[in-house]
RNA sequence: GGGGCCAUAGGGUAGCCUGGUAUCCUACAGGACUGGGGGUCCUGUGACCGGCGUUCAAAUCGCCGUGGCCCCA
């Protein structure tokens, strides 16, 4: 009796102490929604307090991450794409031309109907995506086979009046960072090859972010409105739901017909062009944050971290000397092209550690009298590794550490993702699996069976995995023999 | 599309049932001692989502709006 009381008292005392020292700790990641919202705010990525539903403000720190992330996209596209910029507003007559396309978007369009107090003769749509802004211009730009292929992209904001509840970076009414590429080709086959190129570039992009992903061909009822087919990239989020983080659409000649985009072939014949478009939005940053982050905050890959190395001085003894050594170190690392910061703020070292961990800084260097005496710095990596490194040749050893960190966070993410994808041979199994992850289900490919799957499993069909082959199995609905599979998941 | 919960300093909360003086932690500003994992003390700053209604009196009760979260289709 007395014992248990004493234990209780001791533990409650301990827990209150823990509470006192961990006030800014995030909720557990298992509670993903709460964790996600708090992290966005505490790590200063997105301020969700802007008073319009579905429209958020980028904190400067979040925007710095965005700049680095989109820098990679530019780097990957720039060799054979040209960056451009089209207007935000699209006249109603152009917007309404392509019937299939309108059907997909008309409930989500914001309309500008007045200029000041004067009603407009022609309403203006805020782009939900830019096909109908860009393709009338393509008609003017493209005259001959020599103009093809044409590949452009723009990184712009788009507007969609979402009726489901919005989520920062994931479901927005203003998408602030929509990278949309649009390409034009002579033949259907060339366009199909371009879709493959797009998927390869996106794959490389997510590899650099150390994010594992799934590639699948969307079922016909879930393709982009007006497309021949859609290939998509999905990321498995911590709660097992999937987030579509990239799409590539083969548009065939659908828009070419509507917007009369033709070219003169070598033989003088006027032919319709074939087109593709492919996009990535700030959802890639939602994935980045969610896949790698932990209860201490962000974990950023080296390539996108606004601060790659932070130096925390341990001010004991000869403080002047410690600061001096830190400054030299900072200069040395800056000269070696590291994004390095020296934290001289008036806080305890521990408080600084927590702060920079929340910001996801890959490498922290602690420099105190003990280190200086030995000619080392104490290096703490964001994945928990903590060792002493000699100041001599530090630049090189930090690069090694950065590579190891990249490998470590990728492996952690890959293990998680692999554990979330399981084969299911029946509807019942698929239904169980999609509660916490992704099911790989035999599907004959018939639309009827697909709809039944979605209804009965109570999850969405992501589509047929690409670049994989499977053994024959029975379609989970009709039982027909098939070598096809589909991913199924609950989607964001 | 349907249903439920909620809105209080920069952030997190208590109070609301039973109407009256707004509590605590954190943050921020100034000062002192400190400093190898969220320090201590002193002083100070700062809030009831918006509108309408009921009332002598509304954070609290009612209606409408706006916004957030969750569940189901």
XYZ file of C-alpha atoms (C1' of nucleotides) in Angstrom:
565
model
C 0.000 0.000 0.000
C 2.603 2.484 1.111
C 4.883 1.215 -1.625
C 2.419 1.756 -4.424
C 1.566 5.167 -3.066
C 5.206 6.087 -3.010
C 5.658 4.818 -6.545
C 2.632 6.726 -7.708
C 3.861 9.880 -6.116
C 7.321 9.422 -7.562
C 6.038 8.717 -11.039
C 3.604 11.595 -11.044
C 6.380 13.851 -9.926
C 8.581 12.488 -12.684
C 5.898 12.897 -15.306
C 5.156 16.450 -14.294
C 8.843 17.154 -14.583
C 8.836 15.616 -18.038
C 5.886 17.752 -18.986
C 7.642 20.818 -17.694
C 10.692 20.174 -19.794
C 8.929 19.111 -22.981
C 6.285 21.756 -23.475
C 7.057 22.178 -27.128
C 7.201 18.496 -27.897
C 4.945 17.451 -30.740
C 2.078 15.012 -30.353
C 3.072 11.419 -31.217
C 3.383 10.800 -34.931
C 0.802 8.000 -34.665
C -1.641 10.816 -34.147
C -0.684 11.979 -37.601
C -3.194 14.751 -38.269
C -2.442 16.541 -35.031
C 1.298 15.982 -35.368
C 1.260 17.349 -38.916
C -0.626 20.536 -38.071
C 1.517 21.322 -35.051
C 4.741 20.650 -36.891
C 3.824 23.006 -39.736
C 3.331 25.759 -37.182
C 6.111 24.993 -34.695
C 8.759 24.403 -37.341
C 7.581 27.585 -39.074
C 6.691 26.130 -42.426
C 3.096 27.210 -42.940
C 0.926 29.645 -41.034
C -2.607 28.364 -41.299
C -4.207 31.365 -39.590
C -4.822 33.392 -42.736
C -8.551 34.172 -42.637
C -9.563 32.492 -45.903
C -10.378 28.799 -45.904
C -7.843 26.718 -47.755
C -5.355 29.544 -48.231
C -2.152 29.510 -46.215
C 0.905 31.666 -45.683
C 4.426 30.373 -46.163
C 6.688 31.331 -43.290
C 10.087 32.493 -44.593
C 11.648 29.277 -43.284
C 9.071 27.123 -45.064
C 9.555 29.165 -48.178
C 13.313 28.594 -48.003
C 12.651 24.841 -48.048
C 10.270 25.351 -50.942
C 12.923 27.259 -52.887
C 15.420 24.436 -52.469
C 12.877 21.742 -53.339
C 11.693 23.542 -56.455
C 15.323 24.226 -57.316
C 15.697 20.472 -57.792
C 12.648 20.357 -60.060
C 14.052 23.196 -62.158
C 17.421 21.485 -62.324
C 15.754 18.301 -63.579
C 13.544 20.005 -66.166
C 15.715 22.837 -67.434
C 17.929 20.783 -69.755
C 15.056 20.194 -72.188
C 12.160 22.340 -70.944
C 11.758 26.095 -71.039
C 10.310 27.883 -68.036
C 7.564 30.360 -68.818
C 4.605 32.135 -67.265
C 0.983 32.372 -68.403
C -1.780 34.610 -66.991
C -3.815 33.661 -63.950
C -7.147 34.458 -65.609
C -8.763 32.558 -68.428
C -11.689 33.956 -70.447
C -14.883 31.954 -70.152
C -15.115 31.181 -73.864
C -11.670 29.543 -73.940
C -12.207 27.791 -70.639
C -15.520 26.284 -71.756
C -14.300 24.898 -75.095
C -13.192 21.422 -74.071
C -16.250 19.598 -72.712
C -14.503 16.683 -70.974
C -12.121 19.057 -69.270
C -14.879 21.372 -68.033
C -16.758 18.451 -66.594
C -13.762 17.674 -64.389
C -13.344 21.192 -63.053
C -16.467 23.327 -63.383
C -17.639 22.853 -59.788
C -14.277 24.014 -58.515
C -13.730 27.181 -60.503
C -13.567 30.645 -59.008
C -15.009 33.246 -61.378
C -14.159 36.906 -61.630
C -17.366 38.563 -62.734
C -16.735 42.259 -62.127
C -14.071 44.824 -62.824
C -14.614 47.306 -60.017
C -18.348 47.910 -60.113
C -18.736 47.046 -63.813
C -19.963 43.541 -64.637
C -17.637 41.879 -67.140
C -18.952 40.926 -70.600
C -16.764 37.839 -70.529
C -16.312 36.242 -67.120
C -12.756 35.304 -66.172
C -11.859 31.995 -64.538
C -9.011 31.766 -62.041
C -6.990 28.868 -63.469
C -7.627 25.557 -61.721
C -4.884 24.316 -64.085
C -3.629 26.006 -67.214
C -4.426 23.884 -70.273
C -7.089 26.281 -71.450
C -4.786 29.270 -70.946
C -1.799 27.741 -72.665
C -3.266 25.823 -75.598
C -4.830 28.750 -77.470
C -1.300 30.189 -77.508
C 0.160 26.873 -78.666
C -2.149 27.175 -81.673
C -0.365 30.420 -82.537
C 3.133 29.215 -81.734
C 3.111 25.906 -83.556
C 3.169 25.942 -87.352
C 5.513 23.243 -88.535
C 7.150 19.967 -87.542
C 10.280 22.030 -86.941
C 8.545 23.645 -83.942
C 8.193 20.218 -82.321
C 8.713 18.894 -79.802
C 7.808 21.849 -77.626
C 8.330 21.532 -73.884
C 7.504 24.274 -71.416
C 6.698 24.527 -67.748
C 5.608 27.114 -65.240
C 5.489 27.241 -61.447
C 2.381 29.177 -60.489
C -0.561 29.402 -58.137
C -3.855 27.795 -59.117
C -7.284 28.018 -57.533
C -9.813 25.322 -56.802
C -12.935 25.794 -54.778
C -12.519 22.631 -52.723
C -15.678 21.551 -50.968
C -14.128 18.802 -48.890
C -12.263 19.994 -45.849
C -8.953 21.586 -46.675
C -5.531 20.702 -45.270
C -2.374 22.812 -45.427
C -0.141 21.803 -48.368
C -2.432 18.862 -49.141
C -5.873 20.122 -50.096
C -5.917 23.833 -50.753
C -8.132 26.369 -52.408
C -5.033 28.206 -53.540
C -2.277 25.875 -54.636
C 0.703 28.182 -54.459
C 3.372 26.052 -56.067
C 1.892 24.183 -58.997
C 4.663 23.123 -61.339
C 2.918 22.233 -64.563
C 4.739 21.107 -67.681
C 3.094 21.012 -71.092
C 4.640 19.315 -74.081
C 3.668 19.012 -77.716
C 4.720 16.244 -80.082
C 4.144 15.069 -83.611
C 3.007 11.545 -82.837
C 1.077 9.704 -80.141
C 4.104 7.452 -79.525
C 6.416 10.407 -78.956
C 3.976 11.809 -76.450
C 3.791 8.421 -74.717
C 7.584 8.406 -74.499
C 7.430 11.888 -72.959
C 5.090 10.618 -70.243
C 7.775 8.049 -69.407
C 10.420 10.775 -69.319
C 8.238 12.780 -66.953
C 7.840 9.831 -64.605
C 11.582 9.233 -64.673
C 12.321 12.854 -63.793
C 9.807 12.781 -60.972
C 11.276 9.520 -59.721
C 14.700 11.109 -59.598
C 13.202 14.084 -57.794
C 11.702 11.924 -55.042
C 14.894 9.866 -54.777
C 16.803 13.050 -54.031
C 14.294 13.817 -51.306
C 14.819 10.252 -49.987
C 11.098 9.584 -50.370
C 9.914 6.127 -51.493
C 6.939 6.163 -53.860
C 4.532 4.048 -55.925
C 3.986 4.494 -59.657
C 0.699 3.382 -61.137
C -1.582 3.853 -64.123
C -4.811 5.426 -62.895
C -8.023 3.574 -63.774
C -9.988 5.109 -66.647
C -12.550 6.758 -64.356
C -9.859 8.518 -62.378
C -7.718 9.906 -65.194
C -7.242 13.602 -65.856
C -10.339 15.043 -67.548
C -9.577 14.970 -71.254
C -6.568 12.636 -71.052
C -6.009 9.322 -72.857
C -4.390 8.027 -69.695
C -2.807 9.195 -66.453
C 0.258 7.819 -64.702
C 0.605 8.874 -61.092
C 3.075 8.875 -58.238
C 1.815 8.269 -54.716
C 3.550 8.453 -51.373
C 2.429 6.436 -48.358
C 1.850 8.765 -45.453
C 2.492 7.840 -41.790
C -1.150 6.873 -41.229
C -1.104 4.508 -44.217
C -3.173 6.693 -46.481
C -1.653 7.652 -49.814
C -0.947 11.106 -51.152
C -0.861 11.693 -54.897
C 2.283 13.741 -55.369
C 2.767 13.740 -59.102
C 0.840 12.982 -62.262
C 1.705 12.691 -65.938
C -1.063 12.743 -68.518
C -1.085 11.629 -72.117
C -3.539 14.050 -73.699
C -3.511 12.492 -77.150
C -5.096 14.912 -79.625
C -8.123 15.790 -77.512
C -7.067 19.351 -76.812
C -5.393 19.684 -80.198
C -8.786 19.065 -81.815
C -10.565 21.539 -79.545
C -7.980 24.283 -79.818
C -7.042 23.463 -83.440
C -3.375 22.938 -82.696
C -1.900 21.592 -85.927
C 1.469 21.425 -87.605
C 2.582 21.029 -91.180
C 4.327 17.681 -91.607
C 7.309 17.111 -93.935
C 4.928 16.052 -96.693
C 2.891 19.263 -96.409
C -0.044 17.658 -94.640
C -1.709 19.501 -91.697
C -1.788 17.193 -88.706
C -3.099 17.413 -85.162
C -0.408 17.505 -82.492
C -0.196 15.093 -79.578
C 0.247 16.521 -76.112
C 1.196 15.670 -72.568
C 1.066 17.560 -69.332
C 2.491 16.688 -65.953
C 2.440 18.324 -62.587
C 3.745 18.464 -59.074
C 2.467 20.740 -56.316
C 3.467 21.644 -52.760
C 2.095 18.259 -51.817
C 5.679 17.141 -52.425
C 6.620 19.217 -49.394
C 3.791 17.690 -47.361
C 5.278 14.294 -48.241
C 8.805 15.447 -47.413
C 7.762 16.652 -43.988
C 5.520 13.708 -43.179
C 7.750 10.881 -44.345
C 10.918 11.982 -42.560
C 9.704 14.014 -39.590
C 9.657 12.653 -36.060
C 8.493 13.723 -32.635
C 11.354 16.185 -32.352
C 10.302 17.897 -35.531
C 11.480 18.109 -39.098
C 14.142 15.892 -40.581
C 15.381 17.503 -43.774
C 17.522 15.895 -46.437
C 20.834 17.659 -46.874
C 19.998 18.961 -50.367
C 16.942 20.944 -49.288
C 17.825 22.038 -45.742
C 17.966 25.862 -45.585
C 20.601 25.416 -42.887
C 22.721 22.311 -43.407
C 25.088 22.776 -40.504
C 24.504 24.685 -37.299
C 27.332 25.470 -34.927
C 26.399 25.718 -31.254
C 29.100 27.216 -29.065
C 29.390 25.855 -25.537
C 30.302 28.978 -23.636
C 32.362 27.809 -20.693
C 35.720 29.019 -19.467
C 37.388 31.211 -22.081
C 34.224 32.319 -23.880
C 36.070 34.641 -26.265
C 38.201 31.778 -27.468
C 35.212 29.478 -28.017
C 33.399 32.115 -30.070
C 36.572 32.781 -32.007
C 37.029 29.122 -32.908
C 33.353 28.934 -33.917
C 33.649 31.927 -36.206
C 36.665 30.472 -37.952
C 34.826 27.205 -38.362
C 31.818 28.989 -39.797
C 33.978 30.821 -42.349
C 35.763 27.652 -43.306
C 32.519 25.740 -43.915
C 30.877 28.643 -45.731
C 33.898 28.784 -48.020
C 33.341 25.097 -48.750
C 29.770 25.964 -49.901
C 27.931 24.589 -46.894
C 24.814 26.431 -45.747
C 26.116 27.013 -42.243
C 24.877 29.053 -39.329
C 26.485 29.971 -36.013
C 23.965 30.251 -33.185
C 25.192 32.963 -30.832
C 21.766 33.669 -29.381
C 21.507 34.017 -25.624
C 20.007 30.616 -24.852
C 21.205 27.507 -23.089
C 22.826 24.982 -25.430
C 20.061 22.438 -24.762
C 17.391 24.894 -25.808
C 19.281 25.529 -29.035
C 19.574 21.815 -29.722
C 15.820 21.375 -29.492
C 15.148 24.418 -31.613
C 17.407 23.341 -34.464
C 16.158 19.777 -34.319
C 12.630 21.093 -34.768
C 13.896 22.871 -37.893
C 15.310 19.630 -39.230
C 18.924 20.759 -39.519
C 20.897 17.710 -40.737
C 24.117 18.317 -38.806
C 24.856 20.123 -35.558
C 28.364 20.900 -34.437
C 28.983 21.529 -30.760
C 32.150 23.419 -29.969
C 33.285 23.838 -26.358
C 36.514 24.046 -24.400
C 36.805 20.232 -24.229
C 36.561 19.966 -28.029
C 38.984 22.788 -28.689
C 41.559 21.196 -26.412
C 41.381 17.970 -28.431
C 41.170 19.665 -31.838
C 37.724 18.209 -32.559
C 34.080 19.215 -32.820
C 31.179 17.146 -31.517
C 28.966 16.268 -34.464
C 25.326 15.355 -33.852
C 23.404 14.096 -36.863
C 19.639 14.542 -37.041
C 19.147 10.762 -37.099
C 20.794 10.492 -33.684
C 24.424 9.644 -34.494
C 26.760 11.675 -32.269
C 30.555 11.502 -32.636
C 33.684 13.655 -32.394
C 35.268 14.740 -35.686
C 38.729 16.297 -36.104
C 38.639 19.929 -37.216
C 41.315 19.033 -39.744
C 39.578 17.884 -42.904
C 36.150 18.573 -41.451
C 34.705 19.603 -44.821
C 35.320 16.172 -46.253
C 34.057 14.251 -43.249
C 30.884 16.343 -43.181
C 30.159 15.377 -46.775
C 30.528 11.747 -45.773
C 28.184 12.318 -42.834
C 25.646 14.003 -45.108
C 25.711 11.008 -47.443
C 25.291 8.594 -44.559
C 22.395 10.623 -43.235
C 20.726 10.593 -46.638
C 21.108 6.805 -46.807
C 19.824 6.410 -43.256
C 16.662 8.456 -43.700
C 15.965 6.801 -47.036
C 16.329 3.311 -45.562
C 14.090 4.179 -42.664
C 11.447 5.527 -45.045
C 11.814 2.549 -47.391
C 11.359 0.023 -44.592
C 8.254 1.822 -43.457
C 6.819 1.955 -46.978
C 7.626 -1.675 -47.731
C 5.841 -2.762 -44.590
C 2.772 -0.817 -45.611
C 2.259 -2.549 -48.970
C 0.851 -6.067 -48.769
C -0.618 -8.484 -51.280
C -4.292 -9.282 -50.844
C -6.068 -12.027 -52.719
C -9.604 -11.311 -51.578
C -11.865 -8.357 -50.948
C -11.899 -9.108 -47.216
C -8.099 -9.093 -47.048
C -7.891 -5.898 -49.049
C -10.383 -4.256 -46.755
C -8.251 -5.180 -43.705
C -5.029 -3.961 -45.274
C -6.282 -0.639 -46.501
C -7.116 0.241 -42.920
C -3.412 0.773 -42.282
C -1.713 0.681 -45.659
C -1.812 -0.219 -49.323
C -3.202 -3.462 -50.703
C -1.962 -5.036 -53.915
C -5.019 -6.759 -55.357
C -5.486 -8.992 -58.430
C -7.817 -7.141 -60.806
C -8.769 -8.231 -64.305
C -8.894 -4.618 -65.447
C -12.640 -4.523 -66.192
C -14.265 -1.298 -65.074
C -17.185 -3.121 -63.479
C -14.888 -5.168 -61.264
C -12.952 -2.025 -60.400
C -16.011 -0.177 -59.150
C -17.091 -3.213 -57.151
C -13.651 -3.370 -55.578
C -13.826 0.266 -54.518
C -17.327 -0.181 -53.107
C -16.654 -3.363 -51.205
C -13.126 -2.672 -49.989
C -14.117 0.885 -49.085
C -10.914 2.280 -50.510
C -9.752 3.744 -53.797
C -8.128 2.038 -56.710
C -4.811 3.744 -57.402
C -4.290 1.662 -60.508
C -1.926 -0.795 -62.066
C 1.680 -0.726 -60.750
C 4.154 0.285 -63.433
C 7.512 -1.362 -64.176
C 6.524 -4.565 -62.340
C 5.207 -7.935 -63.419
C 3.169 -10.424 -61.451
C 2.202 -14.085 -61.554
C -1.283 -15.170 -62.622
C -3.975 -14.914 -60.001
C -7.740 -14.728 -59.784
C -9.398 -11.298 -60.036
C -10.674 -10.539 -56.534
C -14.129 -9.794 -57.956
C -14.905 -11.986 -60.976
C -12.251 -14.678 -60.464
C -10.911 -14.444 -64.031
C -7.229 -15.351 -64.392
C -5.073 -12.257 -64.646
C -1.467 -11.200 -64.253
C -2.638 -7.708 -63.422
C -2.705 -6.070 -60.022
C -3.949 -2.786 -58.703
C -2.933 -0.791 -55.675
C -5.759 0.057 -53.341
C -5.605 2.606 -50.540
C -7.437 5.264 -48.674
C -6.368 8.469 -50.369
C -5.842 12.011 -49.194
C -23.105 14.934 -50.053
C -24.579 13.511 -44.554
C -23.482 13.764 -39.250
C -20.786 15.194 -34.781
C -17.370 18.219 -31.866
C -15.069 22.942 -31.284
C -13.459 28.534 -31.424
C -10.587 32.460 -24.825
C -3.207 36.747 -25.198
C 1.786 34.865 -30.419
C 1.074 29.132 -28.915
C -1.440 25.577 -25.349
C -5.416 25.597 -21.751
C -9.264 26.644 -17.266
C -13.765 29.157 -16.551
C -19.447 28.494 -19.609
C -24.042 24.006 -17.104
C -25.707 27.980 -12.503
C -24.640 35.516 -16.580
C -21.105 40.045 -12.813
C -13.788 40.852 -10.880
C -10.527 36.146 -16.460
C -6.445 31.444 -13.873
C -2.037 28.684 -15.183
C 2.045 27.175 -18.537
C 4.584 29.088 -22.584
C 5.896 33.357 -25.613
C 7.482 38.493 -25.755
C 10.246 43.102 -23.295
C 13.852 44.760 -19.377
C 17.359 43.217 -15.474
C 20.596 39.763 -12.450
C 22.911 35.216 -11.845
C 23.939 31.219 -15.420
C 25.616 27.895 -19.635
C 28.140 20.059 -22.634
C 20.142 18.397 -23.780
C 14.339 22.674 -23.036
C 17.939 27.140 -16.291
C 16.441 30.298 -11.926
C 14.655 34.792 -9.764
C 12.512 39.854 -10.136
C 9.562 43.370 -13.081
C 6.426 44.253 -17.132
C 3.157 43.305 -21.870
C -0.800 40.742 -23.869
C -6.975 37.404 -25.138
C -12.895 35.921 -24.614
C -13.811 34.555 -33.690
C -17.650 38.257 -36.119
C -22.793 40.101 -36.200
C -27.560 40.351 -34.092
C -30.752 39.219 -29.912
C -32.183 38.378 -24.446
C -30.463 41.174 -19.966
C -29.165 46.343 -15.368
C -25.059 43.125 -16.922
C -22.857 38.153 -21.955
C -16.597 34.597 -22.651
C -20.956 32.210 -20.418
C -27.826 31.943 -22.793
C -30.289 32.098 -28.118
C -30.013 32.852 -33.522
C -27.059 33.755 -37.913
C -22.261 33.984 -40.137
C -17.058 32.704 -40.530
C -13.223 29.362 -39.460
C -11.044 24.677 -37.509
C -11.102 19.285 -36.332
C -13.194 14.308 -36.624
C -16.405 10.398 -38.525
C -19.484 8.325 -42.445
C -20.746 8.203 -47.928
